[in-house]
Short mmCIF file of C-alpha atoms and ligand atoms in Angstrom, two decimals:
data_model
loop_
_atom_site.label_atom_id
_atom_site.label_comp_id
_atom_site.label_asym_id
_atom_site.label_seq_id
_atom_site.Cartn_x
_atom_site.Cartn_y
_atom_site.Cartn_z
CA MET A 576 36.76 -69.54 -1.70
CA PRO A 577 33.10 -68.35 -2.67
CA ALA A 578 30.61 -69.94 -4.15
CA LYS A 579 30.97 -69.98 -7.90
CA ASN A 580 26.82 -68.14 -8.67
CA MET A 581 24.21 -67.32 -6.57
CA ASP A 582 22.07 -70.69 -7.46
CA GLU A 583 24.51 -73.04 -5.65
CA ILE A 584 23.70 -70.52 -2.80
CA VAL A 585 20.36 -70.58 -2.91
CA ALA A 586 20.24 -74.72 -3.67
CA LEU A 587 22.11 -75.08 -0.52
CA CYS A 588 20.20 -73.16 1.75
CA LYS A 589 17.20 -75.23 0.25
CA ARG A 590 18.10 -78.42 0.48
CA ARG A 591 19.66 -78.18 3.96
CA GLY A 592 17.11 -75.65 5.43
CA PHE A 593 18.51 -72.57 5.71
CA ILE A 594 15.97 -70.27 3.83
CA PHE A 595 12.93 -71.32 1.71
CA GLN A 596 10.38 -69.22 -0.23
CA SER A 597 7.72 -68.05 2.09
CA SER A 598 4.00 -68.51 1.14
CA GLU A 599 5.30 -71.17 -0.91
CA ILE A 600 2.72 -73.90 -1.03
CA TYR A 601 0.56 -70.83 -2.77
CA GLY A 602 2.73 -69.99 -5.36
CA GLY A 603 4.89 -67.36 -2.87
CA LEU A 604 5.05 -63.66 -2.06
CA GLN A 605 7.26 -62.13 -3.88
CA GLY A 606 10.42 -60.14 -1.94
CA THR A 607 9.40 -62.70 1.27
CA TYR A 608 11.58 -65.51 2.34
CA ASP A 609 11.19 -67.50 5.77
CA PHE A 610 14.62 -68.93 7.45
CA GLY A 611 14.29 -72.57 8.01
CA PRO A 612 15.49 -74.83 10.97
CA LEU A 613 19.23 -73.87 10.24
CA GLY A 614 18.59 -70.30 8.69
CA VAL A 615 17.21 -69.19 11.53
CA GLU A 616 19.96 -70.16 13.89
CA LEU A 617 22.51 -68.36 12.01
CA LYS A 618 20.69 -65.69 11.51
CA ASN A 619 19.91 -65.26 15.40
CA ASN A 620 23.85 -66.08 16.13
CA LEU A 621 24.54 -62.76 13.96
CA LYS A 622 22.24 -60.74 15.37
CA ASN A 623 23.98 -61.71 18.62
CA ALA A 624 27.22 -61.27 17.77
CA TRP A 625 26.28 -57.60 16.63
CA TRP A 626 24.38 -57.01 19.48
CA GLU A 627 27.35 -58.25 21.90
CA ALA A 628 29.69 -56.13 19.61
CA MET A 629 27.46 -52.88 20.42
CA VAL A 630 26.41 -53.19 23.86
CA TYR A 631 27.86 -55.50 26.04
CA GLU A 632 31.16 -54.75 24.55
CA ASN A 633 30.66 -50.49 24.86
CA ASP A 634 28.81 -49.17 28.07
CA ASN A 635 28.01 -46.05 26.45
CA ILE A 636 25.52 -48.27 24.23
CA GLU A 637 21.99 -48.77 25.23
CA GLY A 638 19.48 -51.29 23.34
CA LEU A 639 16.08 -50.77 22.20
CA ASP A 640 13.32 -52.56 20.71
CA SER A 641 10.74 -50.48 19.51
CA SER A 642 7.19 -50.75 17.37
CA ILE A 643 7.43 -51.96 13.62
CA LEU A 644 4.07 -49.22 13.38
CA THR A 645 5.11 -46.11 13.25
CA ASN A 646 2.83 -42.95 13.44
CA PRO A 647 2.72 -41.39 10.32
CA LEU A 648 3.73 -37.78 11.70
CA VAL A 649 7.50 -40.02 12.76
CA LEU A 650 7.95 -40.37 9.13
CA LYS A 651 6.34 -37.13 8.00
CA TYR A 652 9.02 -35.69 10.00
CA SER A 653 11.54 -37.97 9.22
CA GLY A 654 11.42 -37.01 5.71
CA HIS A 655 9.94 -40.11 4.67
CA GLU A 656 6.81 -39.19 3.44
CA ASP A 657 8.40 -37.12 0.90
CA THR A 658 11.35 -38.37 0.11
CA PHE A 659 11.68 -42.12 0.63
CA SER A 660 10.68 -43.11 -2.80
CA ASP A 661 12.45 -44.61 -6.10
CA PRO A 662 11.50 -43.52 -9.80
CA MET A 663 9.19 -45.80 -11.10
CA VAL A 664 8.91 -46.90 -15.35
CA ASP A 665 5.90 -48.77 -17.09
CA CYS A 666 7.04 -50.82 -20.34
CA LYS A 667 4.18 -50.63 -22.44
CA SER A 668 5.19 -53.73 -24.66
CA CYS A 669 5.50 -56.33 -21.57
CA ASN A 670 3.18 -54.63 -18.93
CA LEU A 671 5.45 -54.37 -16.76
CA ARG A 672 6.67 -51.95 -13.98
CA PHE A 673 10.46 -51.35 -12.90
CA ARG A 674 12.69 -49.21 -10.97
CA ALA A 675 14.12 -47.05 -13.73
CA ASP A 676 17.60 -47.87 -12.93
CA GLN A 677 16.96 -51.32 -13.37
CA VAL A 678 15.02 -52.05 -16.70
CA PRO A 679 15.63 -55.29 -18.04
CA GLU A 680 17.28 -55.26 -21.50
CA HIS A 681 14.82 -56.45 -23.64
CA CYS A 682 12.34 -53.31 -22.95
CA LYS A 683 13.00 -50.93 -25.55
CA ASP A 684 13.28 -46.83 -24.32
CA GLU A 685 10.34 -46.04 -26.64
CA ASP A 686 8.34 -48.44 -24.89
CA LEU A 687 8.85 -46.91 -21.78
CA THR A 688 6.84 -44.53 -19.98
CA GLU A 689 8.70 -41.23 -17.99
CA PRO A 690 9.73 -42.15 -14.59
CA ARG A 691 7.51 -41.03 -11.77
CA GLN A 692 8.03 -41.26 -7.99
CA PHE A 693 6.80 -44.43 -6.08
CA ASN A 694 7.09 -44.07 -2.11
CA LEU A 695 8.12 -47.41 -0.43
CA MET A 696 6.44 -47.18 2.44
CA PHE A 697 3.58 -49.96 3.31
CA LYS A 698 0.66 -48.52 4.87
CA THR A 699 -1.72 -50.65 7.13
CA ASN A 700 -4.79 -49.59 9.04
CA VAL A 701 -4.78 -49.28 12.38
CA GLY A 702 -7.90 -50.14 14.84
CA PRO A 703 -11.62 -51.13 13.33
CA ILE A 704 -12.36 -48.17 10.86
CA GLU A 705 -10.85 -48.34 7.11
CA ASP A 706 -12.00 -44.87 6.34
CA GLY A 707 -7.98 -44.15 5.19
CA SER A 708 -7.48 -41.78 8.20
CA ASN A 709 -6.45 -44.63 10.39
CA TYR A 710 -3.40 -45.66 9.74
CA ALA A 711 0.50 -46.41 10.33
CA TYR A 712 3.79 -47.14 8.34
CA LEU A 713 5.73 -50.10 8.59
CA ARG A 714 9.02 -48.43 9.49
CA PRO A 715 11.12 -48.73 6.77
CA GLU A 716 14.43 -48.61 8.63
CA THR A 717 14.49 -49.23 12.57
CA ALA A 718 16.02 -45.98 13.03
CA GLN A 719 13.26 -43.38 13.45
CA GLN A 720 12.14 -44.72 16.44
CA ILE A 721 15.68 -44.65 17.82
CA PHE A 722 15.46 -40.70 17.24
CA THR A 723 11.69 -40.10 18.93
CA ASN A 724 13.05 -42.28 21.69
CA PHE A 725 16.36 -40.61 22.78
CA LYS A 726 15.09 -38.86 25.31
CA ASN A 727 13.60 -41.81 27.08
CA VAL A 728 17.13 -43.42 26.79
CA LEU A 729 18.74 -40.28 27.85
CA ASP A 730 16.89 -39.80 30.71
CA SER A 731 16.44 -43.45 32.19
CA THR A 732 20.01 -44.17 31.36
CA SER A 733 21.69 -40.72 32.81
CA LYS A 734 24.25 -41.15 30.11
CA PRO A 735 26.41 -38.30 28.96
CA ILE A 736 27.33 -38.16 24.97
CA PRO A 737 28.78 -39.48 22.98
CA PHE A 738 26.09 -42.38 23.73
CA GLY A 739 24.12 -44.54 21.33
CA ILE A 740 21.39 -46.52 21.01
CA ALA A 741 21.06 -49.93 19.25
CA GLN A 742 18.56 -51.60 17.55
CA VAL A 743 18.28 -54.77 15.81
CA GLY A 744 14.60 -56.10 13.76
CA LYS A 745 12.15 -55.51 10.98
CA ALA A 746 12.03 -53.04 8.62
CA PHE A 747 9.60 -53.22 5.54
CA ARG A 748 10.23 -51.47 1.84
CA ASN A 749 8.18 -52.09 -1.16
CA GLU A 750 10.92 -52.32 -2.96
CA ILE A 751 9.99 -51.97 -7.38
CA THR A 752 11.76 -54.86 -7.67
CA PRO A 753 13.10 -57.19 -5.12
CA ARG A 754 15.82 -59.03 -6.65
CA ASN A 755 18.84 -61.74 -6.09
CA PHE A 756 17.04 -63.78 -3.43
CA ILE A 757 17.65 -62.61 -0.65
CA PHE A 758 19.64 -59.24 -1.14
CA ARG A 759 16.62 -57.12 -2.07
CA VAL A 760 13.52 -58.17 -0.52
CA ARG A 761 10.46 -56.32 0.76
CA GLU A 762 10.65 -57.70 4.83
CA PHE A 763 14.41 -57.32 6.50
CA GLU A 764 16.05 -57.26 9.27
CA GLN A 765 18.46 -53.84 9.91
CA MET A 766 20.78 -54.00 13.16
CA GLU A 767 21.32 -50.06 13.16
CA LEU A 768 23.29 -48.33 15.69
CA GLU A 769 22.57 -44.19 16.22
CA TYR A 770 25.59 -42.97 17.99
CA PHE A 771 25.17 -39.49 19.19
CA VAL A 772 28.44 -37.16 19.56
CA MET A 773 28.61 -33.42 20.13
CA PRO A 774 28.82 -31.32 16.71
CA GLY A 775 32.42 -31.04 15.78
CA GLU A 776 33.69 -34.41 16.97
CA ASP A 777 31.08 -36.07 14.17
CA GLU A 778 33.55 -36.42 11.52
CA ASP A 779 36.41 -38.59 13.98
CA ALA A 780 33.63 -40.49 15.00
CA HIS A 781 32.74 -41.25 11.33
CA THR A 782 35.75 -42.37 10.82
CA LEU A 783 36.67 -44.62 13.85
CA TRP A 784 32.69 -45.78 12.88
CA VAL A 785 34.05 -47.04 9.62
CA GLN A 786 36.98 -48.80 10.85
CA LYS A 787 35.04 -50.99 13.90
CA ARG A 788 32.38 -52.07 11.29
CA VAL A 789 35.02 -53.23 8.88
CA GLU A 790 36.81 -54.78 11.74
CA TRP A 791 33.78 -56.38 13.08
CA TRP A 792 32.72 -58.09 9.82
CA ASP A 793 35.92 -59.46 9.27
CA LYS A 794 35.40 -61.65 12.83
CA GLN A 795 32.06 -62.90 11.34
CA GLY A 796 33.91 -64.14 8.23
CA VAL A 797 33.79 -61.39 5.66
CA PRO A 798 37.36 -60.76 5.26
CA THR A 799 38.34 -57.35 4.82
CA LYS A 800 39.80 -57.96 1.28
CA SER A 801 36.83 -58.55 0.07
CA LEU A 802 35.15 -55.27 1.17
CA GLU A 803 35.50 -51.73 -0.79
CA LEU A 804 34.63 -48.56 0.75
CA TYR A 805 32.56 -46.92 -1.22
CA ASP A 806 32.73 -42.87 -0.40
CA VAL A 807 29.36 -41.95 -1.68
CA PRO A 808 29.62 -38.78 -3.61
CA THR A 809 27.37 -35.92 -2.53
CA GLU A 810 24.78 -35.86 -5.53
CA GLU A 811 23.98 -39.63 -4.27
CA LEU A 812 24.08 -39.18 -0.16
CA ALA A 813 20.69 -39.34 1.45
CA HIS A 814 18.70 -36.01 2.50
CA TYR A 815 19.88 -36.40 5.64
CA SER A 816 23.33 -37.14 5.25
CA LYS A 817 26.68 -35.30 5.29
CA LYS A 818 28.81 -38.37 4.58
CA THR A 819 28.45 -41.61 4.23
CA VAL A 820 30.89 -44.63 3.08
CA ASP A 821 29.24 -47.65 2.36
CA LEU A 822 30.97 -51.59 2.96
CA MET A 823 30.74 -52.86 -0.88
CA TYR A 824 31.12 -56.47 -1.31
CA LYS A 825 30.81 -58.62 -4.14
CA PHE A 826 28.13 -61.00 -3.91
CA PRO A 827 26.84 -63.64 -6.52
CA HIS A 828 25.27 -61.39 -8.19
CA GLY A 829 27.95 -58.01 -8.36
CA LEU A 830 29.35 -55.61 -5.88
CA GLU A 831 26.76 -53.85 -3.54
CA GLU A 832 26.04 -52.10 -0.30
CA LEU A 833 26.64 -54.64 3.06
CA GLU A 834 26.63 -51.89 5.12
CA GLY A 835 26.04 -48.25 5.20
CA ILE A 836 28.07 -45.76 7.60
CA ALA A 837 26.38 -42.31 7.73
CA ASN A 838 26.90 -38.85 9.66
CA ARG A 839 23.36 -37.55 10.32
CA THR A 840 24.33 -34.57 11.17
CA ASP A 841 22.00 -33.35 13.75
CA PHE A 842 19.43 -33.70 11.12
CA ASP A 843 17.01 -36.40 12.74
CA LEU A 844 16.97 -35.55 16.54
CA GLY A 845 16.16 -31.18 14.90
CA SER A 846 13.47 -32.52 12.79
CA HIS A 847 11.97 -34.29 15.64
CA SER A 848 12.26 -31.61 18.23
CA LYS A 849 9.64 -28.90 19.41
CA LYS A 850 10.82 -25.25 19.93
CA GLN A 851 13.39 -25.67 17.08
CA ASP A 852 13.98 -21.89 17.02
CA GLU A 853 15.96 -22.11 20.15
CA LEU A 854 18.27 -24.88 19.29
CA ASN A 855 21.54 -23.82 16.94
CA ILE A 856 20.43 -26.42 14.37
CA THR A 857 22.62 -26.85 11.44
CA SER A 858 20.78 -28.42 8.92
CA LYS A 859 17.85 -27.98 7.09
CA VAL A 860 14.65 -29.20 8.76
CA ASN A 861 11.08 -28.57 8.42
CA VAL A 862 8.95 -26.50 10.95
CA ASN A 863 7.97 -28.95 13.52
CA LYS A 864 4.67 -28.13 14.80
CA HIS A 865 3.83 -31.88 16.60
CA SER A 866 6.60 -33.11 18.60
CA ASN A 867 6.60 -32.41 22.48
CA SER A 868 10.21 -32.75 23.31
CA LYS A 869 12.89 -31.18 22.81
CA MET A 870 15.79 -33.05 21.36
CA ALA A 871 18.63 -31.65 22.89
CA VAL A 872 21.19 -31.57 25.65
CA GLN A 873 22.83 -29.24 27.92
CA ASN A 874 26.52 -28.38 26.94
CA GLU A 875 29.27 -27.44 29.80
CA SER A 876 27.92 -23.47 29.43
CA GLY A 877 24.24 -24.60 29.91
CA ASP A 878 23.65 -23.82 26.03
CA TRP A 879 21.16 -26.19 24.86
CA VAL A 880 22.66 -28.51 21.72
CA VAL A 881 21.10 -30.86 19.22
CA PRO A 882 23.56 -33.70 18.92
CA TYR A 883 25.06 -34.93 15.79
CA VAL A 884 24.59 -38.59 14.97
CA ILE A 885 26.70 -41.33 13.30
CA GLU A 886 24.71 -44.47 12.18
CA PRO A 887 26.56 -47.82 11.39
CA SER A 888 23.27 -49.55 9.20
CA ALA A 889 23.32 -52.93 8.24
CA GLY A 890 21.06 -55.34 6.91
CA VAL A 891 21.06 -58.85 8.31
CA GLU A 892 19.93 -60.54 5.07
CA ARG A 893 22.97 -59.28 3.44
CA GLY A 894 24.76 -60.57 5.91
CA PHE A 895 23.82 -63.68 6.09
CA LEU A 896 24.06 -63.40 2.02
CA ALA A 897 28.09 -62.47 2.35
CA ILE A 898 28.78 -64.61 5.69
CA ILE A 899 27.07 -67.88 3.76
CA ASN A 900 29.14 -66.94 0.01
CA GLU A 901 32.43 -66.66 1.83
CA ALA A 902 31.86 -70.10 3.68
CA TYR A 903 30.58 -71.72 0.93
CA THR A 904 33.59 -74.08 -0.40
CA ASP A 905 33.38 -76.78 -2.87
CA GLU A 906 36.84 -78.93 -1.88
CA GLU A 907 38.83 -81.59 -3.90
CA LEU A 908 39.35 -84.26 -1.52
CA GLU A 909 43.12 -86.61 -1.97
CA ASP A 910 40.81 -89.90 -2.82
CA GLY A 911 39.37 -88.31 -6.05
CA LYS A 912 36.19 -87.27 -4.46
CA SER A 913 34.53 -83.61 -3.49
CA ARG A 914 32.82 -82.21 -0.77
CA ILE A 915 30.97 -79.04 -0.19
CA VAL A 916 31.68 -77.70 3.43
CA LEU A 917 30.31 -74.59 4.79
CA LYS A 918 33.52 -73.02 6.52
CA LEU A 919 31.72 -70.79 8.85
CA LYS A 920 33.48 -69.01 12.08
CA PRO A 921 32.39 -71.29 14.83
CA HIS A 922 30.02 -68.85 17.26
CA LEU A 923 27.79 -68.51 13.88
CA SER A 924 27.27 -71.97 13.14
CA PRO A 925 24.02 -73.24 13.16
CA VAL A 926 24.61 -76.21 15.19
CA LYS A 927 28.15 -76.64 17.37
CA ALA A 928 28.47 -79.47 17.60
CA ALA A 929 26.98 -83.10 16.20
CA VAL A 930 27.34 -86.34 18.88
CA ILE A 931 26.77 -89.10 16.22
CA PRO A 932 26.45 -93.12 17.75
CA LEU A 933 29.12 -95.39 15.98
CA LYS A 934 25.44 -98.14 16.34
CA LYS A 935 22.09 -96.55 15.96
CA ASN A 936 20.70 -99.49 17.55
CA ASN A 937 23.37 -100.27 20.21
CA GLU A 938 21.60 -98.45 23.47
CA ASP A 939 25.07 -98.21 25.50
CA ILE A 940 26.32 -96.30 22.78
CA VAL A 941 23.24 -94.02 22.33
CA ASN A 942 22.74 -93.43 25.41
CA THR A 943 26.13 -92.61 26.00
CA ALA A 944 25.60 -89.84 23.20
CA LYS A 945 22.84 -88.50 24.38
CA ASN A 946 24.35 -87.75 27.74
CA ILE A 947 27.20 -85.91 26.02
CA LYS A 948 25.11 -84.16 23.87
CA ASP A 949 22.54 -82.82 26.66
CA ASP A 950 25.83 -82.02 28.93
CA LEU A 951 27.29 -80.05 25.80
CA GLN A 952 23.67 -78.36 25.37
CA LYS A 953 23.53 -76.90 28.92
CA ILE A 954 26.97 -75.13 28.23
CA GLY A 955 24.73 -72.82 26.54
CA LEU A 956 27.07 -72.31 23.21
CA GLY A 957 23.61 -73.11 20.93
CA ARG A 958 22.71 -76.09 19.61
CA ILE A 959 24.12 -79.52 19.68
CA ILE A 960 22.52 -81.97 17.72
CA LEU A 961 22.51 -85.95 18.77
CA GLU A 962 22.54 -87.34 14.61
CA ASN A 963 21.80 -91.14 15.08
CA THR A 964 21.61 -91.93 11.43
CA GLY A 965 23.91 -94.86 11.66
CA ASN A 966 25.87 -93.90 9.01
CA ILE A 967 29.21 -91.73 9.77
CA GLY A 968 30.01 -90.78 6.41
CA LYS A 969 26.60 -89.53 5.78
CA SER A 970 26.44 -87.54 8.70
CA TYR A 971 30.23 -85.85 8.03
CA ARG A 972 28.75 -85.02 4.85
CA LYS A 973 25.78 -83.20 6.26
CA HIS A 974 27.41 -81.51 9.04
CA ASP A 975 30.19 -80.23 6.73
CA GLU A 976 27.39 -78.98 4.60
CA ILE A 977 25.84 -77.16 7.11
CA GLY A 978 29.16 -76.34 8.96
CA THR A 979 29.03 -77.84 12.12
CA PRO A 980 32.86 -77.29 13.30
CA LEU A 981 32.75 -80.47 15.39
CA CYS A 982 31.52 -84.05 15.06
CA ILE A 983 31.94 -86.34 18.05
CA THR A 984 31.77 -90.24 17.48
CA VAL A 985 30.66 -92.37 20.34
CA ASP A 986 32.19 -96.17 19.59
CA PHE A 987 32.76 -98.88 21.31
CA ASP A 988 35.83 -97.94 23.11
CA THR A 989 34.04 -95.29 24.24
CA LEU A 990 32.23 -97.94 26.82
CA ASP A 991 35.50 -98.93 27.83
CA ASP A 992 37.57 -95.77 28.19
CA ASN A 993 35.44 -92.75 28.39
CA SER A 994 37.31 -91.58 24.95
CA VAL A 995 35.19 -90.28 21.90
CA THR A 996 36.92 -89.41 18.54
CA ILE A 997 36.63 -85.84 17.59
CA ARG A 998 36.14 -84.86 14.05
CA ASP A 999 37.02 -81.29 12.64
CA ARG A 1000 35.02 -79.74 10.04
CA ASP A 1001 37.95 -77.87 8.05
CA THR A 1002 40.99 -80.36 8.39
CA MET A 1003 38.61 -83.28 8.68
CA SER A 1004 41.37 -84.40 10.76
CA GLN A 1005 40.66 -86.65 13.98
CA LYS A 1006 41.58 -87.56 17.22
CA ARG A 1007 40.77 -88.99 20.79
CA ILE A 1008 40.19 -86.89 23.63
CA GLN A 1009 38.30 -87.42 27.04
CA ILE A 1010 34.62 -86.99 27.07
CA SER A 1011 35.59 -84.84 30.33
CA ASP A 1012 37.44 -82.73 28.05
CA LEU A 1013 35.00 -82.21 25.43
CA ALA A 1014 33.35 -78.95 26.46
CA ASN A 1015 36.55 -77.08 27.49
CA TYR A 1016 37.56 -78.54 24.01
CA LEU A 1017 33.95 -76.90 22.37
CA ILE A 1018 34.13 -73.57 24.34
CA GLU A 1019 37.91 -72.90 22.71
CA LEU A 1020 36.84 -73.69 19.33
CA VAL A 1021 33.36 -71.80 19.57
CA LYS A 1022 34.56 -68.59 21.16
CA LYS A 1023 37.76 -68.25 19.19
N1 LIG B 1112 18.75 -46.30 8.25
C1 LIG B 1112 19.69 -45.97 7.25
C2 LIG B 1112 19.23 -47.19 6.50
O1 LIG B 1112 18.33 -48.10 6.17
P1 LIG B 1112 19.71 -47.76 3.91
O2 LIG B 1112 21.37 -48.05 3.33
O3 LIG B 1112 18.45 -47.63 3.07
O4 LIG B 1112 19.79 -47.27 5.20
C3 LIG B 1112 20.62 -49.99 5.28
O5 LIG B 1112 19.60 -49.18 4.47
C4 LIG B 1112 21.02 -51.19 5.43
O6 LIG B 1112 19.68 -51.91 5.04
C5 LIG B 1112 21.62 -51.45 3.55
O7 LIG B 1112 22.91 -51.72 4.16
C6 LIG B 1112 20.97 -53.09 3.75
O8 LIG B 1112 22.13 -53.70 4.32
C7 LIG B 1112 19.87 -52.91 4.32
N2 LIG B 1112 19.21 -52.96 3.21
C8 LIG B 1112 18.25 -51.67 2.89
N3 LIG B 1112 17.08 -51.94 1.60
C9 LIG B 1112 17.15 -53.48 2.02
C10 LIG B 1112 16.44 -54.98 0.99
N4 LIG B 1112 15.62 -53.96 0.28
N5 LIG B 1112 16.29 -55.85 1.19
C11 LIG B 1112 17.51 -56.37 2.25
N6 LIG B 1112 18.55 -55.43 3.00
C12 LIG B 1112 18.18 -53.96 2.73
#
């Protein structure tokens, strides 16, 4: 059962240390957020789950971590300098600027200027001379440096087509109106795969990736029934796309894009390639006078072919928001009380288990709990916490709220028989098990 509204999620994120407003003590910086102790864990777990599903589970997909600072020529030939813009209007009454499709109701039509295009890329000076000629862009998507590295990765790994390059990392967009918490921000992370296929194989590959991505989100706790597939109409397609399917999720503020899966054709490799006239590029690309690389492969007949590319591109922040929203549960209990519990998939939980000594000042109990924590930590499943507050009820409430799948209580009986009480987050059921069985129990719980 998702949260009732965005405020509930924002409050939980701040209260428990998932997400803070960035530069908060100086009034904040619009469109930027900081991920706190639990937020960074959940975010890393999400990115790791994506990496595992892409890179480790597919021998024909390789990883990349390219620079954020990007040579302007990359973004000239990608089309971003010319087309990566949103229409912007000024309101002469309130003196504020808005994206043309996001003007608040209180601004009257007659107060608005004609829309003009506003490029969303952040520019920054490179080196010590600030005369405006030495600049770079902060990448607006991670994709472009995947394309520019196409030959490097291909040559160094000797992969036949189809093969893919996966990247997770920051992207920056000077959004005119950042809004809805972490949904639309100016600094965010993307998880992008560029999957290169031979022309003619692109449509089937596109269909397959749409299906794979829906299945993957289901495993992260965003059920298939909560997603709508939006076949982007031709007039709304990005300049590079032949077909795009957006995975739409009902965020607390409305139905919006979580991930886009685009068929980018041979536009990108074709645009970044030298000797374009020797290649049979099907999409409309600008003449490239600067590239020193031929972005093509030879087919069985020895002809040079520019591969097509299928791109599943997901936002980490939007994934985070959808996952927390789905997991958020305000539950009525039998005793008339209620609890908030984050029913996260255990592999995503920021804390995998909390080890709780029954008595915070009993040395034997606390030491036993510490040893259990250390041993479970060594398995490498993620963070295990020693929760020595001396208040079991409070500890359970906290760990329900942050989504810890398992609480382990060490008490006086433990000292006699090496057993502990384990409590399941979702069912709240408790049982005794041996300390020696804990590791396997936790592995089963987190891996399933
Ligand atoms: N490389 C293709 C690309 O960047 P996009 O639809 O512009 O396509 C892909 O972005 C994903 O990145 C979106 O589906 C969304 O999840 C995320 N995203 C885009 N802009 C964002 C923003 N301002 N704030 C948070 N996430 C954003």
